[in-house]
């Protein structure tokens, strides 16, 4: 008992420490007054981090964050950002400088810009994501530190900015560590750098930092009415602020006043027949205006319900089969981190060509453009944090890191109608410590957002004589029981037809991964590894096998497109690509694409 208490105490301290140095993130940033710092940034590769640690030797002079220049001819300054090369930000460094293709370490980035802050306004410095560990400086002074490669963060830099020329310097380090989230092993490329937008955001001293607007599913649907619920959160605990919620198309115009915790909430009944629900067939979103003290935040919000009933997933009260596909956040052509509506539109259009109504954005929160483009296109989303494989389950800092990434993923996308599942893990080995870690994450996710389903990708404990059994203690903490299986690829090749399944949980089941590899253009017998025919046959046999699983609610086969991975080194076939894509890394369809497309057409 004492040990547990000690761990719990450490955990609490850990959470305090890791989260304390970061501010809650501001939501819906593109609707705010922004000044983009995207563009060409100078960069210095600092393998031994001399620009960070050596300044202790000479605390007044050293440190790349000072952007120091020689004052006298004899001055020695051994770096100069202005003489350094530049790269496009946002963008990973691996695909912009051949010297950095495999690089894992520190790169310093610098951007100088003219800025004229308006008095009596605050200025936030926002990053859509930096992989993995970022120290941010403005005009030589520390703005803040953030860890986590796929979630947004911002710092209030009002006091650090000058009127006129300013300099932002960021130390980015993508080295992997066992105590990180993800850990030091994962099957995707460790793209480093400032991989998403960098913005200055001008806000009033008191502003609406975040909000939720959705159908309250806890309230029994009164005959013919939905209950719509709106919560607004100021950036500070301030009472008496008047917030206006307007949805012009629905003739909704409500005023609400914040209480002393800086929050305001409102619930109202709305006639069901006047509300077009969001769905894949009709991805209806409404213009929403949220005003405070003369400033208006505009968003596009869809309304829908998502719930489970036994083994069914119900969207807007009707059972839906999730015809999905898994996707990594890589550009459709040539690889590298994707971060645009155009990239997302191409990948999601390929998913639509497959007949998908659902995508699993693996294995980390994708950029906001992708989630919003999927919402516009009518594609449901499974969004997940990279609690992947062998996480340091008993390390309090690891837990607070995962806790923070989960919070920031939910806070950023909690108003996206198409996001229906938050996933807290992928293929994590069973243990009491893992169950403790994940059950806390599941409870935390539910405490932040009880309007969506919680899941995680489990592993099948395959039994003997072709009987596959799913047994995972986490079944009681999730709404949807999902698991990955690689029959036909990693095991039981050609035995898919003999397989039977035992999934003893009265909850919806999603097969969150199945599939196999093929090199595009390589043809041969269907038992010849890496041929398109092998992959085609594997999909045919798996789809037939899956059809025998009663009560299946959906699948997200692995994976839409070949993607880079340092673990896939087979020369001439993989060449540092995971070849399980239905599309090649050049966007060419493999034969298995047509098998899955036909299978989905029959669903
Ligand atoms: C695992 C894992 C994926 C990985 C895939 C594979 O299940 O979840 O991230 O890429 O299998 O082996 O290709």
Coordinates of C-alpha atoms and ligand atoms in Angstrom, one line a residue:
X1 CA 0.0 0.0 0.0
X2 CA 2.8 2.4 1.0
X3 CA 4.6 1.9 -2.3
X4 CA 1.4 2.7 -4.2
X5 CA 0.8 5.8 -2.1
X6 CA 4.4 6.9 -2.8
X7 CA 4.0 6.3 -6.5
X8 CA 0.7 8.3 -6.5
X9 CA 2.4 11.2 -4.6
X10 CA 5.3 11.2 -7.0
X11 CA 2.8 11.1 -9.8
X12 CA 1.0 14.2 -8.5
X13 CA 4.2 16.1 -8.0
X14 CA 5.3 15.0 -11.5
X15 CA 2.1 16.3 -13.0
X16 CA 2.6 19.6 -11.2
X17 CA 6.1 20.0 -12.4
X18 CA 5.7 19.1 -16.1
X19 CA 2.5 21.1 -16.6
X20 CA 3.2 24.1 -14.4
X21 CA 5.6 25.6 -16.9
X22 CA 3.0 25.7 -19.7
X23 CA -0.1 27.9 -20.2
X24 CA -3.4 26.5 -21.4
X25 CA -3.5 26.7 -25.2
X26 CA -5.7 29.2 -27.1
X27 CA -8.2 27.5 -29.5
X28 CA -9.4 28.3 -33.0
X29 CA -6.3 30.4 -33.6
X30 CA -6.9 31.0 -37.3
X31 CA -10.1 33.0 -36.4
X32 CA -8.1 35.4 -34.3
X33 CA -6.0 38.4 -35.1
X34 CA -2.8 36.7 -36.2
X35 CA 0.6 37.8 -37.6
X36 CA 2.3 34.8 -39.3
X37 CA 5.9 34.0 -38.7
X38 CA 5.8 31.3 -41.3
X39 CA 8.5 31.6 -43.9
X40 CA 12.3 31.2 -44.2
X41 CA 14.1 30.8 -40.9
X42 CA 17.8 30.6 -40.4
X43 CA 19.1 27.5 -38.8
X44 CA 22.2 26.2 -37.1
X45 CA 22.8 22.5 -36.6
X46 CA 24.2 22.1 -33.0
X47 CA 25.1 18.5 -32.5
X48 CA 26.7 18.9 -29.1
X49 CA 24.3 21.6 -28.0
X50 CA 27.2 23.9 -27.3
X51 CA 24.9 26.8 -28.0
X52 CA 22.9 25.8 -24.9
X53 CA 25.1 24.3 -22.3
X54 CA 28.4 26.3 -22.8
X55 CA 26.8 29.5 -21.8
X56 CA 27.3 28.5 -18.2
X57 CA 31.1 29.0 -18.9
X58 CA 30.4 32.6 -20.0
X59 CA 27.0 33.4 -18.7
X60 CA 26.9 37.0 -19.9
X61 CA 28.0 36.3 -23.5
X62 CA 27.3 32.7 -24.5
X63 CA 24.1 31.0 -25.7
X64 CA 22.8 31.0 -29.2
X65 CA 19.5 32.4 -27.9
X66 CA 21.3 35.8 -27.4
X67 CA 22.0 36.1 -31.2
X68 CA 25.1 38.0 -30.2
X69 CA 27.2 40.0 -32.7
X70 CA 30.9 41.1 -32.3
X71 CA 31.0 44.6 -30.8
X72 CA 34.7 45.1 -31.2
X73 CA 37.0 43.7 -33.9
X74 CA 38.7 41.3 -31.4
X75 CA 35.3 39.9 -30.1
X76 CA 35.0 36.1 -30.5
X77 CA 31.5 35.0 -31.4
X78 CA 31.5 31.5 -32.9
X79 CA 28.0 31.5 -34.5
X80 CA 26.1 33.8 -36.7
X81 CA 22.5 33.1 -37.6
X82 CA 22.5 35.7 -40.4
X83 CA 25.3 33.8 -42.2
X84 CA 23.4 30.5 -41.6
X85 CA 21.3 28.8 -44.3
X86 CA 17.5 29.1 -44.2
X87 CA 14.6 26.6 -44.4
X88 CA 10.9 26.8 -44.9
X89 CA 8.9 26.9 -41.6
X90 CA 6.6 25.1 -41.0
X91 CA 8.4 22.1 -42.3
X92 CA 10.5 19.2 -41.0
X93 CA 14.3 19.5 -41.4
X94 CA 14.8 15.9 -42.7
X95 CA 13.4 16.7 -46.1
X96 CA 14.8 20.2 -46.4
X97 CA 18.6 19.5 -45.9
X98 CA 20.1 16.2 -47.0
X99 CA 22.6 16.5 -44.1
X100 CA 19.5 16.2 -41.7
X101 CA 17.7 13.3 -43.3
X102 CA 18.5 10.9 -40.4
X103 CA 19.5 13.7 -38.0
X104 CA 18.4 13.4 -34.3
X105 CA 19.6 16.2 -32.2
X106 CA 19.4 19.9 -31.7
X107 CA 18.8 22.5 -34.5
X108 CA 18.5 26.2 -33.6
X109 CA 16.0 28.3 -35.6
X110 CA 15.9 32.1 -35.9
X111 CA 13.4 34.5 -37.3
X112 CA 13.7 38.3 -37.2
X113 CA 10.5 40.4 -38.0
X114 CA 9.1 43.8 -37.5
X115 CA 6.1 44.0 -35.1
X116 CA 4.2 46.8 -33.6
X117 CA 2.2 45.7 -30.6
X118 CA -1.0 47.6 -29.9
X119 CA -1.1 48.9 -26.4
X120 CA -3.5 47.4 -23.9
X121 CA -3.4 44.2 -25.9
X122 CA -1.6 40.9 -25.1
X123 CA 0.5 39.1 -27.7
X124 CA 0.8 35.3 -27.7
X125 CA 3.5 33.4 -29.6
X126 CA 1.8 30.2 -30.9
X127 CA 3.3 27.0 -32.4
X128 CA 1.1 24.4 -34.1
X129 CA 3.7 21.8 -33.2
X130 CA 7.4 21.4 -32.7
X131 CA 9.0 17.9 -32.6
X132 CA 10.0 17.2 -30.0
X133 CA 11.5 19.4 -27.2
X134 CA 11.4 23.2 -27.8
X135 CA 13.0 26.1 -25.9
X136 CA 11.6 29.4 -27.1
X137 CA 13.3 32.8 -26.7
X138 CA 12.2 36.3 -27.8
X139 CA 14.8 39.0 -28.1
X140 CA 17.3 36.9 -26.0
X141 CA 14.8 36.2 -23.2
X142 CA 13.2 32.9 -22.4
X143 CA 9.5 32.7 -23.4
X144 CA 9.0 29.1 -22.4
X145 CA 9.7 25.4 -22.8
X146 CA 7.5 22.7 -24.4
X147 CA 7.8 19.0 -24.8
X148 CA 5.6 16.9 -27.2
X149 CA 5.9 16.7 -30.9
X150 CA 2.3 16.9 -32.2
X151 CA 0.2 19.4 -30.1
X152 CA 0.0 23.2 -30.1
X153 CA 1.3 25.5 -27.4
X154 CA 1.6 29.2 -26.9
X155 CA 3.4 31.7 -24.5
X156 CA 2.4 35.2 -23.6
X157 CA 5.3 37.3 -25.0
X158 CA 3.8 40.7 -24.5
X159 CA 6.6 41.8 -22.1
X160 CA 9.4 40.4 -24.4
X161 CA 8.4 42.1 -27.6
X162 CA 9.7 45.5 -28.7
X163 CA 8.0 48.0 -31.1
X164 CA 10.0 47.4 -34.3
X165 CA 12.5 44.7 -35.0
X166 CA 12.2 41.5 -32.9
X167 CA 13.9 38.1 -33.0
X168 CA 12.5 34.7 -32.1
X169 CA 15.0 31.9 -31.6
X170 CA 13.9 28.3 -31.0
X171 CA 16.1 25.4 -29.8
X172 CA 14.5 22.2 -31.2
X173 CA 15.7 18.8 -30.1
X174 CA 14.2 15.6 -31.6
X175 CA 16.4 13.1 -29.7
X176 CA 14.4 10.1 -28.5
X177 CA 14.3 8.9 -24.9
X178 CA 12.8 5.9 -23.1
X179 CA 10.8 8.2 -20.8
X180 CA 9.3 10.3 -23.7
X181 CA 5.9 10.0 -25.3
X182 CA 6.5 8.2 -27.7
X183 CA 9.5 6.3 -26.4
X184 CA 12.7 5.8 -28.3
X185 CA 11.2 3.1 -30.6
X186 CA 8.3 3.8 -33.0
X187 CA 7.6 2.8 -36.6
X188 CA 7.5 6.2 -38.3
X189 CA 10.1 8.7 -39.3
X190 CA 11.3 11.0 -36.5
X191 CA 10.7 14.2 -38.5
X192 CA 12.3 17.0 -36.4
X193 CA 11.7 20.7 -36.4
X194 CA 9.0 23.4 -36.3
X195 CA 6.6 21.3 -38.3
X196 CA 3.4 23.4 -38.0
X197 CA 2.5 27.1 -38.1
X198 CA 4.1 29.8 -36.0
X199 CA 1.8 32.8 -35.3
X200 CA 1.7 35.9 -33.2
X201 CA -1.8 36.3 -31.8
X202 CA -3.1 39.6 -30.6
X203 CA -5.7 39.3 -27.9
X204 CA -7.5 41.6 -25.5
X205 CA -6.3 41.4 -21.8
X206 CA -9.5 39.3 -21.3
X207 CA -10.5 37.0 -24.1
X208 CA -12.4 33.8 -24.9
X209 CA -9.6 31.2 -24.8
X210 CA -11.7 28.2 -25.6
X211 CA -15.3 27.0 -25.8
X212 CA -17.5 23.9 -26.5
X213 CA -20.7 23.9 -28.4
X214 CA -22.5 20.6 -28.9
X215 CA -25.7 18.5 -28.4
X216 CA -25.9 17.5 -24.8
X217 CA -26.4 13.7 -25.1
X218 CA -26.9 13.3 -21.4
X219 CA -30.3 15.0 -21.6
X220 CA -32.9 12.6 -22.8
X221 CA -34.1 14.0 -26.1
X222 CA -37.4 15.6 -25.2
X223 CA -40.0 14.9 -27.9
X224 CA -38.8 16.7 -31.0
X225 CA -36.1 18.8 -29.2
X226 CA -32.3 18.6 -28.8
X227 CA -30.6 20.2 -25.9
X228 CA -27.7 22.4 -27.2
X229 CA -25.0 23.3 -24.6
X230 CA -22.5 26.1 -24.9
X231 CA -19.5 26.5 -22.5
X232 CA -17.1 29.4 -22.8
X233 CA -13.8 29.7 -21.0
X234 CA -12.0 33.1 -20.5
X235 CA -8.2 33.2 -20.2
X236 CA -8.6 34.3 -16.6
X237 CA -10.9 33.9 -13.6
X238 CA -13.1 37.0 -14.2
X239 CA -16.8 37.4 -13.4
X240 CA -19.3 39.5 -15.1
X241 CA -17.9 39.4 -18.7
X242 CA -20.8 39.3 -21.2
X243 CA -20.4 36.8 -23.9
X244 CA -22.7 36.6 -26.9
X245 CA -23.4 33.3 -28.8
X246 CA -24.9 33.7 -32.2
X247 CA -25.8 31.1 -34.8
X248 CA -27.4 33.3 -37.5
X249 CA -28.8 30.4 -39.6
X250 CA -30.6 29.0 -36.6
X251 CA -31.7 32.4 -35.3
X252 CA -29.8 31.7 -32.1
X253 CA -28.6 34.8 -30.2
X254 CA -27.9 34.3 -26.6
X255 CA -26.1 36.4 -24.0
X256 CA -24.4 34.9 -21.0
X257 CA -22.3 36.2 -18.1
X258 CA -19.1 34.6 -16.8
X259 CA -19.0 33.6 -13.1
X260 CA -15.9 34.1 -10.9
X261 CA -14.1 31.1 -12.4
X262 CA -14.2 32.9 -15.8
X263 CA -16.6 30.5 -17.3
X264 CA -20.1 30.9 -18.7
X265 CA -22.4 28.1 -19.8
X266 CA -25.8 27.9 -21.4
X267 CA -28.2 25.2 -22.4
X268 CA -31.3 25.5 -24.5
X269 CA -33.8 23.3 -26.2
X270 CA -33.8 23.5 -30.0
X271 CA -36.4 22.0 -32.4
X272 CA -34.9 18.9 -34.0
X273 CA -36.6 19.4 -37.3
X274 CA -34.8 22.8 -37.6
X275 CA -31.4 21.4 -37.0
X276 CA -29.4 19.7 -39.8
X277 CA -27.2 17.2 -38.1
X278 CA -23.6 16.7 -39.3
X279 CA -23.0 13.4 -41.1
X280 CA -20.8 11.9 -43.8
X281 CA -23.6 12.2 -46.2
X282 CA -24.4 15.8 -45.1
X283 CA -21.4 17.4 -43.4
X284 CA -23.4 20.4 -42.4
X285 CA -21.6 23.1 -40.3
X286 CA -23.1 26.3 -39.0
X287 CA -21.4 29.7 -38.8
X288 CA -21.0 30.4 -35.1
X289 CA -20.1 33.8 -33.7
X290 CA -18.8 34.2 -30.1
X291 CA -18.4 37.8 -29.1
X292 CA -16.8 39.5 -26.1
X293 CA -16.3 43.3 -25.7
X294 CA -16.7 44.0 -29.4
X295 CA -14.4 41.2 -30.6
X296 CA -16.0 38.2 -32.4
X297 CA -14.6 34.7 -32.9
X298 CA -16.1 32.9 -35.9
X299 CA -16.1 29.1 -36.2
X300 CA -17.9 26.5 -38.3
X301 CA -19.5 23.9 -36.1
X302 CA -21.5 20.8 -36.9
X303 CA -24.0 19.1 -34.5
X304 CA -24.4 15.4 -34.2
X305 CA -24.7 12.7 -31.6
X306 CA -22.4 9.7 -31.1
X307 CA -23.0 6.9 -28.7
X308 CA -22.9 3.1 -28.4
X309 CA -25.6 0.6 -27.9
X310 CA -24.3 -2.9 -27.3
X311 CA -22.0 -3.7 -30.2
X312 CA -23.3 -0.9 -32.3
X313 CA -21.9 2.6 -32.8
X314 CA -24.8 5.1 -33.4
X315 CA -24.3 8.3 -35.3
X316 CA -27.3 10.6 -34.9
X317 CA -29.1 7.6 -33.4
X318 CA -28.5 5.3 -36.3
X319 CA -26.1 2.3 -36.5
X320 CA -23.0 3.1 -38.6
X321 CA -20.3 0.8 -39.9
X322 CA -17.0 2.7 -39.9
X323 CA -15.4 2.0 -43.3
X324 CA -12.0 3.4 -42.4
X325 CA -8.3 3.5 -43.2
X326 CA -5.3 4.5 -41.1
X327 CA -3.2 7.4 -42.2
X328 CA 0.2 8.8 -41.0
X329 CA 0.7 12.6 -41.3
X330 CA 3.0 12.5 -44.3
X331 CA 2.7 14.5 -47.5
X332 CA 1.0 12.5 -50.3
X333 CA 4.1 12.8 -52.6
X334 CA 7.7 12.7 -51.5
X335 CA 7.1 12.4 -47.8
X336 CA 7.9 14.8 -45.0
X337 CA 5.4 16.2 -42.4
X338 CA 2.1 17.3 -44.0
X339 CA 0.7 20.6 -42.7
X340 CA -1.8 22.0 -45.1
X341 CA -5.4 21.8 -46.3
X342 CA -4.1 20.8 -49.7
X343 CA -2.0 17.8 -48.3
X344 CA -5.0 16.7 -46.2
X345 CA -7.4 17.1 -49.1
X346 CA -5.3 14.8 -51.3
X347 CA -4.9 12.1 -48.6
X348 CA -8.6 12.3 -47.6
X349 CA -9.7 12.1 -51.3
X350 CA -7.7 8.9 -51.6
X351 CA -9.6 7.6 -48.6
X352 CA -12.9 8.6 -50.2
X353 CA -11.9 6.8 -53.4
X354 CA -11.6 3.7 -51.2
X355 CA -15.1 4.3 -50.0
X356 CA -14.2 5.4 -46.5
X357 CA -16.4 7.4 -44.2
X358 CA -13.7 7.2 -41.4
X359 CA -10.0 7.7 -40.9
X360 CA -7.7 6.8 -38.0
X361 CA -5.2 9.6 -37.8
X362 CA -2.3 7.5 -36.5
X363 CA -0.3 7.6 -34.1
X364 CA -0.4 11.2 -32.9
X365 CA -2.7 14.2 -33.2
X366 CA -2.5 15.4 -36.9
X367 CA -2.5 19.1 -37.8
X368 CA -5.6 21.1 -37.4
X369 CA -6.0 21.6 -41.2
X370 CA -6.4 17.9 -41.6
X371 CA -9.1 17.5 -39.0
X372 CA -11.0 20.5 -40.3
X373 CA -10.7 19.3 -43.9
X374 CA -12.0 15.9 -42.9
X375 CA -14.9 17.6 -41.2
X376 CA -15.7 19.6 -44.3
X377 CA -15.5 16.4 -46.5
X378 CA -17.7 14.4 -44.2
X379 CA -15.1 12.0 -42.9
X380 CA -15.3 10.8 -39.3
X381 CA -12.0 10.8 -37.3
X382 CA -10.3 8.7 -34.7
X383 CA -7.6 10.9 -33.1
X384 CA -4.9 9.5 -30.8
X385 CA -1.9 10.4 -28.6
X386 CA 1.5 8.6 -29.2
X387 CA 1.3 6.4 -26.1
X388 CA 2.9 3.7 -28.3
X389 CA 4.5 0.4 -27.4
X390 CA 6.8 0.3 -24.4
X391 CA 6.0 3.5 -22.5
X392 CA 7.8 4.2 -19.1
X393 CA 4.6 3.4 -17.2
X394 CA 5.9 4.2 -13.7
X395 CA 7.6 7.5 -14.6
X396 CA 5.5 10.5 -13.3
X397 CA 7.0 12.8 -15.9
X398 CA 6.0 10.4 -18.6
X399 CA 2.5 10.3 -17.3
X400 CA 2.2 14.1 -17.1
X401 CA 3.6 14.3 -20.7
X402 CA 0.9 11.9 -22.0
X403 CA -1.7 13.7 -19.8
X404 CA -0.7 17.0 -21.3
X405 CA -0.7 15.8 -24.9
X406 CA -4.2 14.2 -24.4
X407 CA -5.5 17.5 -22.9
X408 CA -4.1 19.6 -25.7
X409 CA -5.4 17.2 -28.4
X410 CA -8.9 17.4 -26.9
X411 CA -8.9 21.1 -26.3
X412 CA -7.9 21.8 -29.8
X413 CA -10.5 19.6 -31.6
X414 CA -13.3 19.4 -29.1
X415 CA -15.6 21.4 -31.5
X416 CA -15.0 19.2 -34.5
X417 CA -18.2 17.2 -35.1
X418 CA -16.4 14.6 -37.2
X419 CA -14.0 13.6 -34.3
X420 CA -15.8 10.7 -32.6
X421 CA -13.1 8.7 -31.0
X422 CA -10.2 9.7 -28.7
X423 CA -7.6 7.0 -28.5
X424 CA -5.2 6.8 -25.6
X425 CA -2.7 4.1 -26.7
X426 CA -1.4 1.8 -29.4
X427 CA -0.2 -1.8 -28.9
X428 CA 0.9 -1.4 -25.3
X429 CA 2.1 -4.6 -23.5
X430 CA -0.1 -5.8 -20.6
X431 CA 0.9 -5.0 -17.0
X432 CA -0.6 -3.6 -13.9
X433 CA 1.4 -0.4 -14.3
X434 CA 0.2 0.0 -17.9
X435 CA -3.4 -0.5 -16.8
X436 CA -3.0 2.1 -14.0
X437 CA -1.4 4.6 -16.4
X438 CA -4.0 4.1 -19.2
X439 CA -7.1 3.9 -16.9
X440 CA -6.1 7.3 -15.5
X441 CA -5.7 8.7 -19.1
X442 CA -9.1 7.3 -20.0
X443 CA -10.7 8.9 -17.0
X444 CA -9.0 12.1 -17.7
X445 CA -10.2 12.1 -21.3
X446 CA -13.8 11.5 -20.1
X447 CA -13.5 14.3 -17.6
X448 CA -12.5 16.7 -20.4
X449 CA -15.0 15.5 -22.9
X450 CA -17.9 13.2 -22.2
X451 CA -19.4 13.7 -25.7
X452 CA -17.0 11.3 -27.5
X453 CA -16.0 7.7 -27.4
X454 CA -12.8 6.5 -25.8
X455 CA -10.8 3.7 -27.4
X456 CA -7.2 2.3 -27.8
X457 CA -5.6 -0.2 -30.1
X458 CA -5.1 -3.4 -28.2
X459 CA -3.4 -6.6 -29.2
X460 CA -5.0 -9.9 -29.8
X461 CA -3.7 -12.6 -27.4
X462 CA -3.8 -15.3 -30.1
X463 CA -4.8 -18.7 -28.7
X464 CA -4.0 -22.1 -30.1
X465 CA -5.8 -24.0 -33.0
X466 CA -6.7 -20.9 -34.9
X467 CA -8.9 -19.5 -32.1
X468 CA -8.1 -15.8 -31.5
X469 CA -9.1 -14.3 -28.2
X470 CA -9.1 -10.7 -27.1
X471 CA -8.4 -10.3 -23.4
X472 CA -7.5 -6.9 -22.1
X473 CA -8.3 -5.4 -18.7
X474 CA -8.7 -2.1 -20.3
X475 CA -11.9 -3.2 -21.9
X476 CA -13.8 -1.7 -18.9
X477 CA -12.3 1.7 -19.4
X478 CA -13.0 2.1 -23.2
X479 CA -16.3 2.6 -25.1
X480 CA -15.0 0.9 -28.2
X481 CA -12.8 -2.2 -28.0
X482 CA -10.3 -2.0 -30.8
X483 CA -7.4 -4.2 -31.7
X484 CA -4.7 -4.7 -34.3
X485 CA -4.1 -8.1 -36.0
X486 CA -1.7 -9.2 -38.7
X487 CA -2.9 -12.6 -39.7
X488 CA -1.4 -13.3 -43.1
X489 CA 1.6 -11.0 -42.6
X490 CA 3.3 -11.4 -39.2
X491 CA 1.7 -14.7 -38.4
X492 CA -0.5 -17.5 -39.7
X493 CA 0.2 -16.7 -43.4
X494 CA -2.6 -18.4 -45.5
X495 CA -4.5 -19.4 -42.3
X496 CA -7.0 -16.5 -42.3
X497 CA -9.8 -18.8 -43.5
X498 CA -9.4 -21.1 -40.5
X499 CA -9.5 -18.4 -37.9
X500 CA -12.2 -18.0 -35.3
X501 CA -12.6 -15.0 -32.9
X502 CA -13.5 -14.6 -29.3
X503 CA -14.2 -11.1 -28.2
X504 CA -16.1 -11.4 -24.9
X505 CA -17.1 -7.8 -24.4
X506 CA -20.6 -6.3 -25.2
X507 CA -19.1 -3.2 -26.8
X508 CA -18.5 -2.2 -30.4
X509 CA -15.3 -3.7 -31.9
X510 CA -13.1 -2.0 -34.4
X511 CA -10.1 -3.7 -36.0
X512 CA -7.8 -0.8 -35.8
X513 CA -5.0 -2.4 -38.0
X514 CA -4.7 -5.3 -40.4
X515 CA -2.8 -5.5 -43.7
X516 CA 0.6 -6.4 -45.2
X517 CA 3.3 -5.0 -47.4
X518 CA 3.9 -4.8 -51.1
X519 CA 6.3 -3.0 -53.3
X520 CA 4.3 -1.1 -55.9
X521 CA 5.0 -2.6 -59.4
X522 CA 6.4 -5.8 -58.1
X523 CA 4.4 -8.7 -59.4
X524 CA 4.5 -12.5 -58.9
X525 CA 2.7 -15.4 -57.4
X526 CA 0.3 -14.7 -54.5
X527 CA 2.5 -16.5 -52.0
X528 CA 5.6 -14.4 -53.0
X529 CA 6.3 -11.8 -50.3
X530 CA 6.3 -8.2 -51.3
X531 CA 4.4 -8.7 -54.6
X532 CA 1.2 -6.8 -55.1
X533 CA -0.5 -10.1 -55.5
X534 CA 0.6 -11.2 -52.0
X535 CA -0.9 -8.1 -50.5
X536 CA -4.0 -8.4 -52.7
X537 CA -4.6 -12.0 -51.6
X538 CA -3.9 -11.1 -47.9
X539 CA -6.7 -8.4 -48.1
X540 CA -9.1 -10.8 -49.8
X541 CA -8.5 -13.5 -47.1
X542 CA -8.6 -11.0 -44.2
X543 CA -11.8 -9.3 -45.4
X544 CA -13.5 -12.7 -45.7
X545 CA -12.3 -13.6 -42.2
X546 CA -13.4 -10.3 -40.7
X547 CA -16.9 -10.8 -42.2
X548 CA -17.2 -13.7 -39.8
X549 CA -16.7 -11.6 -36.7
X550 CA -20.2 -10.8 -35.4
X551 CA -20.9 -7.3 -34.3
X552 CA -17.9 -5.6 -35.9
X553 CA -18.4 -1.9 -35.9
X554 CA -15.6 -0.9 -38.3
X555 CA -12.0 -1.3 -39.5
X556 CA -9.1 1.0 -40.2
X557 CA -6.7 -1.2 -42.2
X558 CA -3.0 -0.4 -42.1
X559 CA -2.4 1.8 -44.1
X560 CA -3.5 4.3 -46.8
X561 CA 0.0 5.2 -48.1
X562 CA 3.6 3.8 -47.8
X563 CA 5.4 5.9 -45.2
X564 CA 9.0 6.4 -44.1
X565 CA 10.3 4.4 -41.2
X566 CA 13.9 3.9 -39.9
X567 CA 12.9 0.3 -39.0
X568 CA 12.2 -0.8 -42.6
X569 CA 15.6 -1.3 -44.1
X570 CA 15.2 -4.1 -46.7
X571 CA 17.2 -2.7 -49.7
X572 CA 15.3 -2.6 -53.0
X573 CA 12.0 -3.3 -51.3
X574 CA 11.6 -1.1 -48.2
X575 CA 14.4 1.4 -48.5
X576 CA 13.3 3.0 -45.2
X577 CA 9.6 2.8 -46.2
X578 CA 6.9 0.8 -44.5
X579 CA 5.3 -0.8 -47.6
X580 CA 1.9 -1.6 -46.1
X581 CA 0.3 1.3 -48.0
X582 CA -2.6 0.7 -50.5
X583 CA -0.9 3.6 -52.3
X584 CA 2.8 3.8 -53.0
X585 CA 4.8 6.7 -51.7
X586 CA 4.2 8.3 -55.1
X587 CA 0.4 8.0 -54.9
X588 CA 0.1 4.9 -57.1
X589 CA -2.7 2.4 -56.3
X590 CA -1.7 -1.2 -55.5
X591 CA -3.9 -4.1 -56.4
X592 CA -5.1 -4.5 -52.8
X593 CA -6.7 -1.0 -53.0
X594 CA -9.4 -2.5 -55.3
X595 CA -10.1 -5.4 -52.9
X596 CA -10.8 -3.1 -50.0
X597 CA -12.8 -0.7 -52.2
X598 CA -15.0 -3.6 -53.3
X599 CA -15.4 -4.9 -49.8
X600 CA -16.5 -1.5 -48.5
X601 CA -18.9 -1.1 -51.4
X602 CA -20.6 -4.3 -50.1
X603 CA -20.8 -2.8 -46.5
Ligands
LIG1 C1 2.0 -2.0 -35.6 C2 2.0 -0.6 -35.3 C3 2.2 0.3 -36.5 C4 3.2 -0.3 -37.4 C5 2.6 -1.6 -38.0 C6 3.5 -2.4 -38.9 O1 0.8 -2.6 -35.3 O2 0.8 -0.1 -34.7 O3 2.6 1.6 -36.1 O4 3.5 0.5 -38.5 O5 2.2 -2.5 -36.9 O6 4.2 -3.3 -38.3 O7 3.6 -2.0 -40.0

